[in-house]
């Protein structure tokens, strides 16, 4: 049973409990960039937790602890996938450029779930667009949401 608030022994202060963040059941593939992002997040959270403990900020301690548990678990289960040197097919850790039906050209890097950021062109390997592109080569036309797209370029994801 989940409780939103728990009282101290002396009932003087409510402590908010945060439910654990859900963890994907998919394999936790990461690029070298994704691993660096995880390590940076864990470092930031450890610093934030120490600060919250110094300030006796119980709500922050609970929230940061929850996030730290998530990231430590994700780091523990991470499977590093190095970008292929000269990719011939769309794969994890590749950047693929496609030309849509309307003539627009867009580029996406296929990465792990935790490093996905559509605004920056990073999509998780589990999303429908990535699944439609995977294992295809330059010149192939694939069905994507909203029409078709031709694969015009495949390159390794930058190591950043």
PDB file of C-alpha atoms in Angstrom, residues 26-148:
ATOM      1  CA  UNK A  26      13.769  -3.248 -22.344  1.00  0.00           C
ATOM      2  CA  UNK A  27      17.521  -3.894 -22.458  1.00  0.00           C
ATOM      3  CA  UNK A  28      19.358  -0.846 -21.127  1.00  0.00           C
ATOM      4  CA  UNK A  29      21.566  -0.109 -24.134  1.00  0.00           C
ATOM      5  CA  UNK A  30      23.607   3.083 -23.930  1.00  0.00           C
ATOM      6  CA  UNK A  31      26.075   4.932 -26.110  1.00  0.00           C
ATOM      7  CA  UNK A  32      29.311   6.319 -24.644  1.00  0.00           C
ATOM      8  CA  UNK A  33      27.491   9.679 -24.472  1.00  0.00           C
ATOM      9  CA  UNK A  34      24.625   8.047 -22.565  1.00  0.00           C
ATOM     10  CA  UNK A  35      27.038   6.533 -20.058  1.00  0.00           C
ATOM     11  CA  UNK A  36      28.650   9.939 -19.481  1.00  0.00           C
ATOM     12  CA  UNK A  37      25.203  11.505 -18.990  1.00  0.00           C
ATOM     13  CA  UNK A  38      24.293   8.825 -16.432  1.00  0.00           C
ATOM     14  CA  UNK A  39      27.538   9.299 -14.532  1.00  0.00           C
ATOM     15  CA  UNK A  40      27.047  13.079 -14.498  1.00  0.00           C
ATOM     16  CA  UNK A  41      23.460  12.710 -13.244  1.00  0.00           C
ATOM     17  CA  UNK A  42      24.544  10.347 -10.454  1.00  0.00           C
ATOM     18  CA  UNK A  43      27.291  12.763  -9.406  1.00  0.00           C
ATOM     19  CA  UNK A  44      24.853  15.700  -9.390  1.00  0.00           C
ATOM     20  CA  UNK A  45      22.294  13.729  -7.395  1.00  0.00           C
ATOM     21  CA  UNK A  46      24.875  12.630  -4.816  1.00  0.00           C
ATOM     22  CA  UNK A  47      25.870  16.265  -4.347  1.00  0.00           C
ATOM     23  CA  UNK A  48      22.200  17.299  -4.082  1.00  0.00           C
ATOM     24  CA  UNK A  49      21.531  14.551  -1.537  1.00  0.00           C
ATOM     25  CA  UNK A  50      24.447  15.666   0.637  1.00  0.00           C
ATOM     26  CA  UNK A  51      23.203  19.243   0.457  1.00  0.00           C
ATOM     27  CA  UNK A  52      19.632  18.226   1.359  1.00  0.00           C
ATOM     28  CA  UNK A  53      20.952  16.174   4.296  1.00  0.00           C
ATOM     29  CA  UNK A  54      23.030  19.124   5.529  1.00  0.00           C
ATOM     30  CA  UNK A  55      19.929  21.319   5.341  1.00  0.00           C
ATOM     31  CA  UNK A  56      17.711  18.608   6.841  1.00  0.00           C
ATOM     32  CA  UNK A  57      15.330  19.095   3.900  1.00  0.00           C
ATOM     33  CA  UNK A  58      13.334  15.896   4.244  1.00  0.00           C
ATOM     34  CA  UNK A  59      11.233  16.379   1.112  1.00  0.00           C
ATOM     35  CA  UNK A  60      14.346  16.922  -1.021  1.00  0.00           C
ATOM     36  CA  UNK A  61      16.091  13.975   0.620  1.00  0.00           C
ATOM     37  CA  UNK A  62      13.184  11.719  -0.335  1.00  0.00           C
ATOM     38  CA  UNK A  63      12.924  13.010  -3.924  1.00  0.00           C
ATOM     39  CA  UNK A  64      16.669  12.990  -4.591  1.00  0.00           C
ATOM     40  CA  UNK A  65      17.072   9.547  -2.997  1.00  0.00           C
ATOM     41  CA  UNK A  66      14.364   8.202  -5.293  1.00  0.00           C
ATOM     42  CA  UNK A  67      16.061   9.686  -8.373  1.00  0.00           C
ATOM     43  CA  UNK A  68      19.475   8.463  -7.240  1.00  0.00           C
ATOM     44  CA  UNK A  69      18.131   4.906  -6.810  1.00  0.00           C
ATOM     45  CA  UNK A  70      16.772   5.058 -10.358  1.00  0.00           C
ATOM     46  CA  UNK A  71      20.026   6.266 -11.925  1.00  0.00           C
ATOM     47  CA  UNK A  72      22.249   3.883  -9.956  1.00  0.00           C
ATOM     48  CA  UNK A  73      20.043   0.981 -11.089  1.00  0.00           C
ATOM     49  CA  UNK A  74      20.158   2.185 -14.708  1.00  0.00           C
ATOM     50  CA  UNK A  75      23.956   2.603 -14.514  1.00  0.00           C
ATOM     51  CA  UNK A  76      24.318  -0.887 -13.023  1.00  0.00           C
ATOM     52  CA  UNK A  77      22.285  -2.466 -15.830  1.00  0.00           C
ATOM     53  CA  UNK A  78      23.735  -0.352 -18.663  1.00  0.00           C
ATOM     54  CA  UNK A  79      25.068  -2.229 -21.710  1.00  0.00           C
ATOM     55  CA  UNK A  80      27.551   0.000 -23.529  1.00  0.00           C
ATOM     56  CA  UNK A  81      27.236  -0.170 -27.306  1.00  0.00           C
ATOM     57  CA  UNK A  82      30.069   1.493 -29.183  1.00  0.00           C
ATOM     58  CA  UNK A  83      29.079   3.285 -32.396  1.00  0.00           C
ATOM     59  CA  UNK A  84      29.961   1.200 -35.470  1.00  0.00           C
ATOM     60  CA  UNK A  85      32.986   2.575 -37.333  1.00  0.00           C
ATOM     61  CA  UNK A  86      31.455   2.480 -40.817  1.00  0.00           C
ATOM     62  CA  UNK A  87      27.777   1.555 -40.574  1.00  0.00           C
ATOM     63  CA  UNK A  88      26.121   0.097 -43.654  1.00  0.00           C
ATOM     64  CA  UNK A  89      22.730  -0.272 -41.958  1.00  0.00           C
ATOM     65  CA  UNK A  90      20.802   1.754 -39.414  1.00  0.00           C
ATOM     66  CA  UNK A  91      21.639   0.376 -35.966  1.00  0.00           C
ATOM     67  CA  UNK A  92      21.860   1.422 -32.356  1.00  0.00           C
ATOM     68  CA  UNK A  93      24.418   4.242 -31.934  1.00  0.00           C
ATOM     69  CA  UNK A  94      24.052   5.441 -35.534  1.00  0.00           C
ATOM     70  CA  UNK A  95      22.770   8.756 -36.842  1.00  0.00           C
ATOM     71  CA  UNK A  96      20.428   8.371 -39.782  1.00  0.00           C
ATOM     72  CA  UNK A  97      19.352  11.102 -42.148  1.00  0.00           C
ATOM     73  CA  UNK A  98      16.051  10.630 -43.926  1.00  0.00           C
ATOM     74  CA  UNK A  99      14.171  12.512 -46.641  1.00  0.00           C
ATOM     75  CA  UNK A 100      10.428  12.591 -45.999  1.00  0.00           C
ATOM     76  CA  UNK A 101       7.670  12.579 -48.623  1.00  0.00           C
ATOM     77  CA  UNK A 102       7.365  16.358 -48.368  1.00  0.00           C
ATOM     78  CA  UNK A 103      11.082  16.828 -49.155  1.00  0.00           C
ATOM     79  CA  UNK A 104      12.170  17.689 -45.609  1.00  0.00           C
ATOM     80  CA  UNK A 105      15.450  16.152 -44.546  1.00  0.00           C
ATOM     81  CA  UNK A 106      15.860  15.271 -40.873  1.00  0.00           C
ATOM     82  CA  UNK A 107      18.491  13.441 -38.893  1.00  0.00           C
ATOM     83  CA  UNK A 108      18.070  11.224 -35.825  1.00  0.00           C
ATOM     84  CA  UNK A 109      20.575   9.494 -33.571  1.00  0.00           C
ATOM     85  CA  UNK A 110      19.315   6.133 -32.306  1.00  0.00           C
ATOM     86  CA  UNK A 111      20.225   5.883 -28.633  1.00  0.00           C
ATOM     87  CA  UNK A 112      19.153   4.405 -25.300  1.00  0.00           C
ATOM     88  CA  UNK A 113      15.879   5.228 -23.612  1.00  0.00           C
ATOM     89  CA  UNK A 114      17.407   7.466 -20.939  1.00  0.00           C
ATOM     90  CA  UNK A 115      19.415   9.564 -23.378  1.00  0.00           C
ATOM     91  CA  UNK A 116      16.589  10.197 -25.837  1.00  0.00           C
ATOM     92  CA  UNK A 117      15.870  13.876 -26.498  1.00  0.00           C
ATOM     93  CA  UNK A 118      13.741  14.492 -29.583  1.00  0.00           C
ATOM     94  CA  UNK A 119      14.452  18.248 -29.586  1.00  0.00           C
ATOM     95  CA  UNK A 120      18.139  17.426 -30.040  1.00  0.00           C
ATOM     96  CA  UNK A 121      17.474  14.640 -32.535  1.00  0.00           C
ATOM     97  CA  UNK A 122      18.123  11.716 -30.167  1.00  0.00           C
ATOM     98  CA  UNK A 123      15.449   8.999 -30.309  1.00  0.00           C
ATOM     99  CA  UNK A 124      15.210   5.836 -28.240  1.00  0.00           C
ATOM    100  CA  UNK A 125      15.770   2.587 -30.100  1.00  0.00           C
ATOM    101  CA  UNK A 126      12.388   1.430 -28.776  1.00  0.00           C
ATOM    102  CA  UNK A 127      10.196   4.084 -30.428  1.00  0.00           C
ATOM    103  CA  UNK A 128       8.255   3.234 -33.617  1.00  0.00           C
ATOM    104  CA  UNK A 129      10.322   5.565 -35.829  1.00  0.00           C
ATOM    105  CA  UNK A 130      13.596   3.968 -34.747  1.00  0.00           C
ATOM    106  CA  UNK A 131      12.166   0.462 -35.140  1.00  0.00           C
ATOM    107  CA  UNK A 132      11.051   1.336 -38.687  1.00  0.00           C
ATOM    108  CA  UNK A 133      14.548   2.558 -39.570  1.00  0.00           C
ATOM    109  CA  UNK A 134      16.644  -0.181 -37.924  1.00  0.00           C
ATOM    110  CA  UNK A 135      18.408  -2.659 -40.244  1.00  0.00           C
ATOM    111  CA  UNK A 136      17.751  -0.590 -43.372  1.00  0.00           C
ATOM    112  CA  UNK A 137      20.422   0.833 -45.681  1.00  0.00           C
ATOM    113  CA  UNK A 138      21.003   4.032 -47.644  1.00  0.00           C
ATOM    114  CA  UNK A 139      18.561   4.283 -50.545  1.00  0.00           C
ATOM    115  CA  UNK A 140      15.872   2.164 -48.911  1.00  0.00           C
ATOM    116  CA  UNK A 141      12.409   3.624 -48.432  1.00  0.00           C
ATOM    117  CA  UNK A 142      10.667   2.860 -45.150  1.00  0.00           C
ATOM    118  CA  UNK A 143       7.131   3.328 -43.904  1.00  0.00           C
ATOM    119  CA  UNK A 144       6.987   5.820 -41.064  1.00  0.00           C
ATOM    120  CA  UNK A 145       4.161   7.553 -39.310  1.00  0.00           C
ATOM    121  CA  UNK A 146       2.686   9.999 -41.784  1.00  0.00           C
ATOM    122  CA  UNK A 147       4.104   8.439 -44.934  1.00  0.00           C
ATOM    123  CA  UNK A 148       7.390   7.195 -46.292  1.00  0.00           C
TER     124      UNK A 148
END
